[in-house]
PDB file of C-alpha atoms in Angstrom:
ATOM      1  CA  MET A   1      23.579  20.312  -3.642  1.00 35.00           C
ATOM      2  CA  LYS A   2      21.488  18.393  -1.100  1.00 40.00           C
ATOM      3  CA  ILE A   3      21.274  14.671  -1.847  1.00 38.00           C
ATOM      4  CA  SER A   4      17.784  13.445  -1.017  1.00 53.00           C
ATOM      5  CA  ILE A   5      16.854   9.941   0.054  1.00 54.00           C
ATOM      6  CA  PRO A   6      15.492   9.128  -3.427  1.00 58.00           C
ATOM      7  CA  ASP A   7      18.875  10.069  -4.971  1.00 63.00           C
ATOM      8  CA  ARG A   8      20.569   7.458  -2.799  1.00 64.00           C
ATOM      9  CA  LEU A   9      17.742   5.013  -3.374  1.00 65.00           C
ATOM     10  CA  GLU A  10      17.901   5.389  -7.129  1.00 66.00           C
ATOM     11  CA  SER A  11      21.390   3.899  -7.425  1.00 68.00           C
ATOM     12  CA  ARG A  12      20.518   1.152  -4.923  1.00 69.00           C
ATOM     13  CA  LEU A  13      17.300   0.405  -6.814  1.00 66.00           C
ATOM     14  CA  ALA A  14      19.188   0.067 -10.075  1.00 66.00           C
ATOM     15  CA  GLY A  15      21.518  -2.467  -8.468  1.00 68.00           C
ATOM     16  CA  LEU A  16      18.705  -4.341  -6.728  1.00 65.00           C
ATOM     17  CA  CYS A  17      16.663  -4.632  -9.916  1.00 65.00           C
ATOM     18  CA  ALA A  18      19.634  -5.797 -11.951  1.00 64.00           C
ATOM     19  CA  ALA A  19      20.675  -8.347  -9.312  1.00 64.00           C
ATOM     20  CA  SER A  20      17.086  -9.631  -8.990  1.00 60.00           C
ATOM     21  CA  GLY A  21      16.838 -10.187 -12.725  1.00 59.00           C
ATOM     22  CA  LEU A  22      13.864  -7.859 -13.022  1.00 59.00           C
ATOM     23  CA  GLY A  23      13.274  -6.862 -16.582  1.00 55.00           C
ATOM     24  CA  LYS A  24      10.593  -6.043 -19.081  1.00 52.00           C
ATOM     25  CA  SER A  25       8.267  -8.962 -18.546  1.00 53.00           C
ATOM     26  CA  ALA A  26       4.521  -9.422 -18.440  1.00 51.00           C
ATOM     27  CA  ALA A  27       4.644 -11.305 -15.156  1.00 61.00           C
ATOM     28  CA  LEU A  28       6.976 -11.861 -12.264  1.00 64.00           C
ATOM     29  CA  PRO A  29       6.981 -15.321 -10.662  1.00 73.00           C
ATOM     30  CA  ARG A  30       5.699 -15.273  -7.076  1.00 79.00           C
ATOM     31  CA  PRO A  31       9.034 -16.182  -5.388  1.00 81.00           C
ATOM     32  CA  ARG A  32      10.895 -13.408  -7.241  1.00 79.00           C
ATOM     33  CA  PHE A  33       8.133 -10.912  -6.491  1.00 81.00           C
ATOM     34  CA  ILE A  34       8.289 -11.739  -2.776  1.00 85.00           C
ATOM     35  CA  ARG A  35      12.100 -11.447  -2.743  1.00 83.00           C
ATOM     36  CA  ALA A  36      11.881  -8.096  -4.540  1.00 84.00           C
ATOM     37  CA  TRP A  37       9.189  -6.874  -2.094  1.00 87.00           C
ATOM     38  CA  LYS A  38      11.318  -7.785   0.920  1.00 88.00           C
ATOM     39  CA  ALA A  39      14.312  -6.065  -0.671  1.00 85.00           C
ATOM     40  CA  LEU A  40      12.199  -2.930  -1.150  1.00 88.00           C
ATOM     41  CA  GLY A  41      11.384  -3.096   2.545  1.00 90.00           C
ATOM     42  CA  ARG A  42      15.084  -3.315   3.437  1.00 87.00           C
ATOM     43  CA  LEU A  43      15.716  -0.243   1.266  1.00 86.00           C
ATOM     44  CA  GLY A  44      12.954   1.659   3.058  1.00 88.00           C
ATOM     45  CA  MET A  45      10.755   1.914  -0.047  1.00 90.00           C
ATOM     46  CA  THR A  46       7.649   0.460   1.624  1.00 94.00           C
ATOM     47  CA  GLY A  47       7.538   3.247   4.198  1.00 94.00           C
ATOM     48  CA  LEU A  48       8.797   6.262   2.277  1.00 92.00           C
ATOM     49  CA  PRO A  49       6.339   9.021   3.294  1.00 94.00           C
ATOM     50  CA  PHE A  50       5.455   7.597   6.703  1.00 96.00           C
ATOM     51  CA  PRO A  51       6.868   8.707  10.075  1.00 96.00           C
ATOM     52  CA  SER A  52       9.968   6.955  11.380  1.00 94.00           C
ATOM     53  CA  LYS A  53       8.136   5.954  14.575  1.00 95.00           C
ATOM     54  CA  PHE A  54       6.187   3.495  12.377  1.00 96.00           C
ATOM     55  CA  GLY A  55       9.265   2.302  10.484  1.00 94.00           C
ATOM     56  CA  GLY A  56       8.931   4.810   7.659  1.00 93.00           C
ATOM     57  CA  SER A  57      11.466   7.178   6.120  1.00 90.00           C
ATOM     58  CA  GLY A  58       9.465  10.367   6.686  1.00 91.00           C
ATOM     59  CA  ILE A  59      10.294  11.896   3.298  1.00 90.00           C
ATOM     60  CA  SER A  60       8.102  14.351   1.414  1.00 91.00           C
ATOM     61  CA  LEU A  61       5.381  13.421  -1.031  1.00 90.00           C
ATOM     62  CA  ALA A  62       7.448  14.820  -3.923  1.00 89.00           C
ATOM     63  CA  GLU A  63      10.464  12.692  -2.936  1.00 89.00           C
ATOM     64  CA  THR A  64       8.196   9.652  -2.558  1.00 90.00           C
ATOM     65  CA  VAL A  65       6.808  10.108  -6.069  1.00 88.00           C
ATOM     66  CA  ARG A  66      10.331  10.474  -7.425  1.00 86.00           C
ATOM     67  CA  ALA A  67      11.403   7.248  -5.699  1.00 86.00           C
ATOM     68  CA  LEU A  68       8.361   5.408  -7.104  1.00 86.00           C
ATOM     69  CA  GLU A  69       9.213   6.701 -10.589  1.00 84.00           C
ATOM     70  CA  SER A  70      12.727   5.336 -10.132  1.00 83.00           C
ATOM     71  CA  LEU A  71      11.300   1.984  -9.101  1.00 83.00           C
ATOM     72  CA  GLY A  72       9.215   1.911 -12.279  1.00 80.00           C
ATOM     73  CA  ARG A  73      12.234   2.851 -14.374  1.00 77.00           C
ATOM     74  CA  TYR A  74      14.617   0.247 -12.949  1.00 74.00           C
ATOM     75  CA  ALA A  75      12.327  -2.631 -12.042  1.00 73.00           C
ATOM     76  CA  GLY A  76      11.039  -2.979 -15.587  1.00 68.00           C
ATOM     77  CA  PHE A  77       8.048  -4.802 -14.122  1.00 68.00           C
ATOM     78  CA  ASP A  78       5.319  -2.239 -13.511  1.00 74.00           C
ATOM     79  CA  GLY A  79       3.421  -4.558 -11.170  1.00 81.00           C
ATOM     80  CA  LEU A  80       5.936  -3.977  -8.381  1.00 84.00           C
ATOM     81  CA  ALA A  81       5.416  -0.204  -8.384  1.00 86.00           C
ATOM     82  CA  LEU A  82       1.656  -0.672  -8.799  1.00 88.00           C
ATOM     83  CA  SER A  83       1.511  -3.019  -5.798  1.00 92.00           C
ATOM     84  CA  LEU A  84       3.569  -0.680  -3.670  1.00 93.00           C
ATOM     85  CA  GLY A  85       1.490   2.353  -4.662  1.00 92.00           C
ATOM     86  CA  ALA A  86      -1.796   0.562  -3.966  1.00 93.00           C
ATOM     87  CA  GLN A  87      -0.609  -0.483  -0.528  1.00 96.00           C
ATOM     88  CA  MET A  88       0.923   2.894   0.280  1.00 95.00           C
ATOM     89  CA  TRP A  89      -1.991   5.106  -0.747  1.00 94.00           C
ATOM     90  CA  ALA A  90      -5.069   2.891  -0.155  1.00 94.00           C
ATOM     91  CA  VAL A  91      -3.974   1.011   2.980  1.00 96.00           C
ATOM     92  CA  GLN A  92      -1.063   2.675   4.782  1.00 97.00           C
ATOM     93  CA  SER A  93      -2.281   6.270   4.358  1.00 96.00           C
ATOM     94  CA  PRO A  94      -5.776   5.571   5.784  1.00 94.00           C
ATOM     95  CA  LEU A  95      -4.181   3.617   8.649  1.00 96.00           C
ATOM     96  CA  LEU A  96      -1.908   6.557   9.437  1.00 96.00           C
ATOM     97  CA  GLU A  97      -4.737   9.098   9.254  1.00 94.00           C
ATOM     98  CA  PHE A  98      -7.582   7.186  10.890  1.00 92.00           C
ATOM     99  CA  GLY A  99      -6.141   4.106  12.605  1.00 94.00           C
ATOM    100  CA  THR A 100      -6.043   3.631  16.350  1.00 94.00           C
ATOM    101  CA  PRO A 101      -2.634   3.490  18.055  1.00 96.00           C
ATOM    102  CA  GLU A 102      -3.036  -0.313  18.280  1.00 96.00           C
ATOM    103  CA  GLN A 103      -3.887  -0.609  14.549  1.00 95.00           C
ATOM    104  CA  LYS A 104      -0.884   1.519  13.629  1.00 96.00           C
ATOM    105  CA  ARG A 105       1.413  -0.658  15.754  1.00 95.00           C
ATOM    106  CA  ARG A 106      -0.090  -3.931  14.548  1.00 96.00           C
ATOM    107  CA  PHE A 107      -0.497  -3.149  10.839  1.00 97.00           C
ATOM    108  CA  LEU A 108       1.229   0.086   9.745  1.00 97.00           C
ATOM    109  CA  THR A 109       4.633  -0.675  11.258  1.00 96.00           C
ATOM    110  CA  PRO A 110       5.134  -4.064   9.520  1.00 96.00           C
ATOM    111  CA  LEU A 111       3.888  -2.558   6.244  1.00 96.00           C
ATOM    112  CA  CYS A 112       6.346   0.340   6.458  1.00 95.00           C
ATOM    113  CA  ARG A 113       9.189  -2.078   7.158  1.00 94.00           C
ATOM    114  CA  GLY A 114       8.301  -4.409   4.280  1.00 93.00           C
ATOM    115  CA  LYS A 115       7.569  -7.262   6.688  1.00 93.00           C
ATOM    116  CA  ALA A 116       3.950  -7.557   5.496  1.00 95.00           C
ATOM    117  CA  MET A 117       1.846  -6.838   2.430  1.00 95.00           C
ATOM    118  CA  ALA A 118      -1.727  -5.559   2.422  1.00 97.00           C
ATOM    119  CA  ALA A 119      -4.493  -5.490  -0.155  1.00 95.00           C
ATOM    120  CA  PRO A 120      -6.937  -2.600  -0.516  1.00 94.00           C
ATOM    121  CA  ALA A 121     -10.376  -4.136  -1.121  1.00 93.00           C
ATOM    122  CA  MET A 122     -11.952  -1.105  -2.745  1.00 90.00           C
ATOM    123  CA  THR A 123     -12.924  -1.776  -6.372  1.00 90.00           C
ATOM    124  CA  GLU A 124     -16.475  -2.885  -7.183  1.00 90.00           C
ATOM    125  CA  LYS A 125     -17.969  -4.111 -10.445  1.00 90.00           C
ATOM    126  CA  ASP A 126     -20.408  -1.223 -10.914  1.00 86.00           C
ATOM    127  CA  ALA A 127     -18.357   1.524  -9.254  1.00 83.00           C
ATOM    128  CA  GLY A 128     -14.798   0.772 -10.331  1.00 76.00           C
ATOM    129  CA  SER A 129     -12.395   2.432  -7.918  1.00 73.00           C
ATOM    130  CA  GLY A 130     -14.701   5.409  -7.403  1.00 79.00           C
ATOM    131  CA  VAL A 131     -15.175   5.019  -3.684  1.00 80.00           C
ATOM    132  CA  LEU A 132     -18.196   7.303  -3.467  1.00 81.00           C
ATOM    133  CA  GLY A 133     -20.032   5.012  -5.891  1.00 85.00           C
ATOM    134  CA  MET A 134     -19.354   1.788  -4.008  1.00 87.00           C
ATOM    135  CA  ARG A 135     -22.297  -0.185  -2.668  1.00 90.00           C
ATOM    136  CA  SER A 136     -20.648  -2.404  -0.050  1.00 91.00           C
ATOM    137  CA  LEU A 137     -22.074  -1.574   3.366  1.00 91.00           C
ATOM    138  CA  ALA A 138     -20.628  -1.776   6.870  1.00 91.00           C
ATOM    139  CA  GLU A 139     -23.480  -1.944   9.377  1.00 91.00           C
ATOM    140  CA  PRO A 140     -23.175  -2.231  13.161  1.00 88.00           C
ATOM    141  CA  ALA A 141     -23.726  -5.768  14.436  1.00 91.00           C
ATOM    142  CA  GLY A 142     -23.115  -6.624  18.078  1.00 91.00           C
ATOM    143  CA  SER A 143     -19.632  -5.533  19.124  1.00 90.00           C
ATOM    144  CA  GLY A 144     -18.457  -5.309  15.501  1.00 87.00           C
ATOM    145  CA  CYS A 145     -20.014  -4.800  12.123  1.00 88.00           C
ATOM    146  CA  ARG A 146     -21.465  -6.776   9.262  1.00 92.00           C
ATOM    147  CA  VAL A 147     -20.108  -6.092   5.790  1.00 92.00           C
ATOM    148  CA  THR A 148     -22.198  -6.849   2.720  1.00 93.00           C
ATOM    149  CA  GLY A 149     -21.144  -6.405  -0.890  1.00 92.00           C
ATOM    150  CA  GLU A 150     -18.621  -7.650  -3.426  1.00 92.00           C
ATOM    151  CA  LYS A 151     -15.128  -6.502  -4.326  1.00 91.00           C
ATOM    152  CA  THR A 152     -13.224  -7.204  -7.524  1.00 90.00           C
ATOM    153  CA  CYS A 153      -9.683  -6.661  -8.804  1.00 90.00           C
ATOM    154  CA  VAL A 154      -8.132  -6.467  -5.343  1.00 92.00           C
ATOM    155  CA  THR A 155      -4.492  -5.474  -5.846  1.00 91.00           C
ATOM    156  CA  ASN A 156      -2.039  -7.654  -3.887  1.00 92.00           C
ATOM    157  CA  ALA A 157      -4.783 -10.157  -2.924  1.00 91.00           C
ATOM    158  CA  PRO A 158      -2.801 -13.358  -3.692  1.00 90.00           C
ATOM    159  CA  LEU A 159       0.125 -12.280  -1.499  1.00 91.00           C
ATOM    160  CA  ALA A 160      -1.573 -10.135   1.151  1.00 94.00           C
ATOM    161  CA  ASP A 161      -1.124 -10.764   4.845  1.00 95.00           C
ATOM    162  CA  PHE A 162      -4.299  -8.758   5.464  1.00 93.00           C
ATOM    163  CA  PHE A 163      -6.916  -6.676   3.650  1.00 95.00           C
ATOM    164  CA  LEU A 164      -8.281  -3.195   4.264  1.00 94.00           C
ATOM    165  CA  VAL A 165     -11.916  -3.395   3.145  1.00 93.00           C
ATOM    166  CA  TRP A 166     -13.561  -0.156   2.090  1.00 91.00           C
ATOM    167  CA  ALA A 167     -17.325   0.149   2.610  1.00 91.00           C
ATOM    168  CA  ARG A 168     -20.044   2.738   3.059  1.00 89.00           C
ATOM    169  CA  VAL A 169     -21.792   3.420   6.347  1.00 88.00           C
ATOM    170  CA  PRO A 170     -25.588   3.789   5.977  1.00 87.00           C
ATOM    171  CA  GLY A 171     -26.972   7.171   6.975  1.00 85.00           C
ATOM    172  CA  ARG A 172     -23.826   9.145   6.120  1.00 84.00           C
ATOM    173  CA  GLN A 173     -23.230  11.236   2.998  1.00 81.00           C
ATOM    174  CA  GLY A 174     -20.195  12.058   0.833  1.00 79.00           C
ATOM    175  CA  PRO A 175     -16.632  11.206   1.904  1.00 77.00           C
ATOM    176  CA  MET A 176     -17.740  10.776   5.537  1.00 76.00           C
ATOM    177  CA  SER A 177     -19.896   7.841   4.443  1.00 80.00           C
ATOM    178  CA  LEU A 178     -16.771   5.695   3.989  1.00 82.00           C
ATOM    179  CA  ASP A 179     -15.253   3.314   6.466  1.00 82.00           C
ATOM    180  CA  CYS A 180     -12.288   0.955   6.317  1.00 82.00           C
ATOM    181  CA  LEU A 181     -12.316  -2.367   8.093  1.00 79.00           C
TER     182      LEU A 181
END
């Protein structure tokens, strides 16, 4: 029987969560959350499905989901898995797919290694997390762009080292109307 990375991680996660005093609680104090996040980085959890050249583990999507389920089972505090999932799928994945080599080096690598935390600024009051319904706009301005709009419920915001802001680009339709800044 082949032992996958999540199999090895599961026993280490159980020990980490027990040693960190994580349990069924409504909130996790900031210092404990940060210690747990850094420990997840040392275990390779923050870079599970991402290529090793960016500090990731390069495992499959199915193995990643299994590892995240294990985190939810052992951490007892769902916010840790929620924060990791939000960063992984709404920040790291777009960086991997669409980021420049410099952006991947500067942002993706520290995220995969657990050395940084990012917040996906996506949710809007009238659109929820439905990105095609968002109204924030990114319009060209000089050598950069001007972003207008409001975001709400930004996961990881209080602890984030940086934000990936999702906005629409005027004149484009459907999924290609989205941009991340």
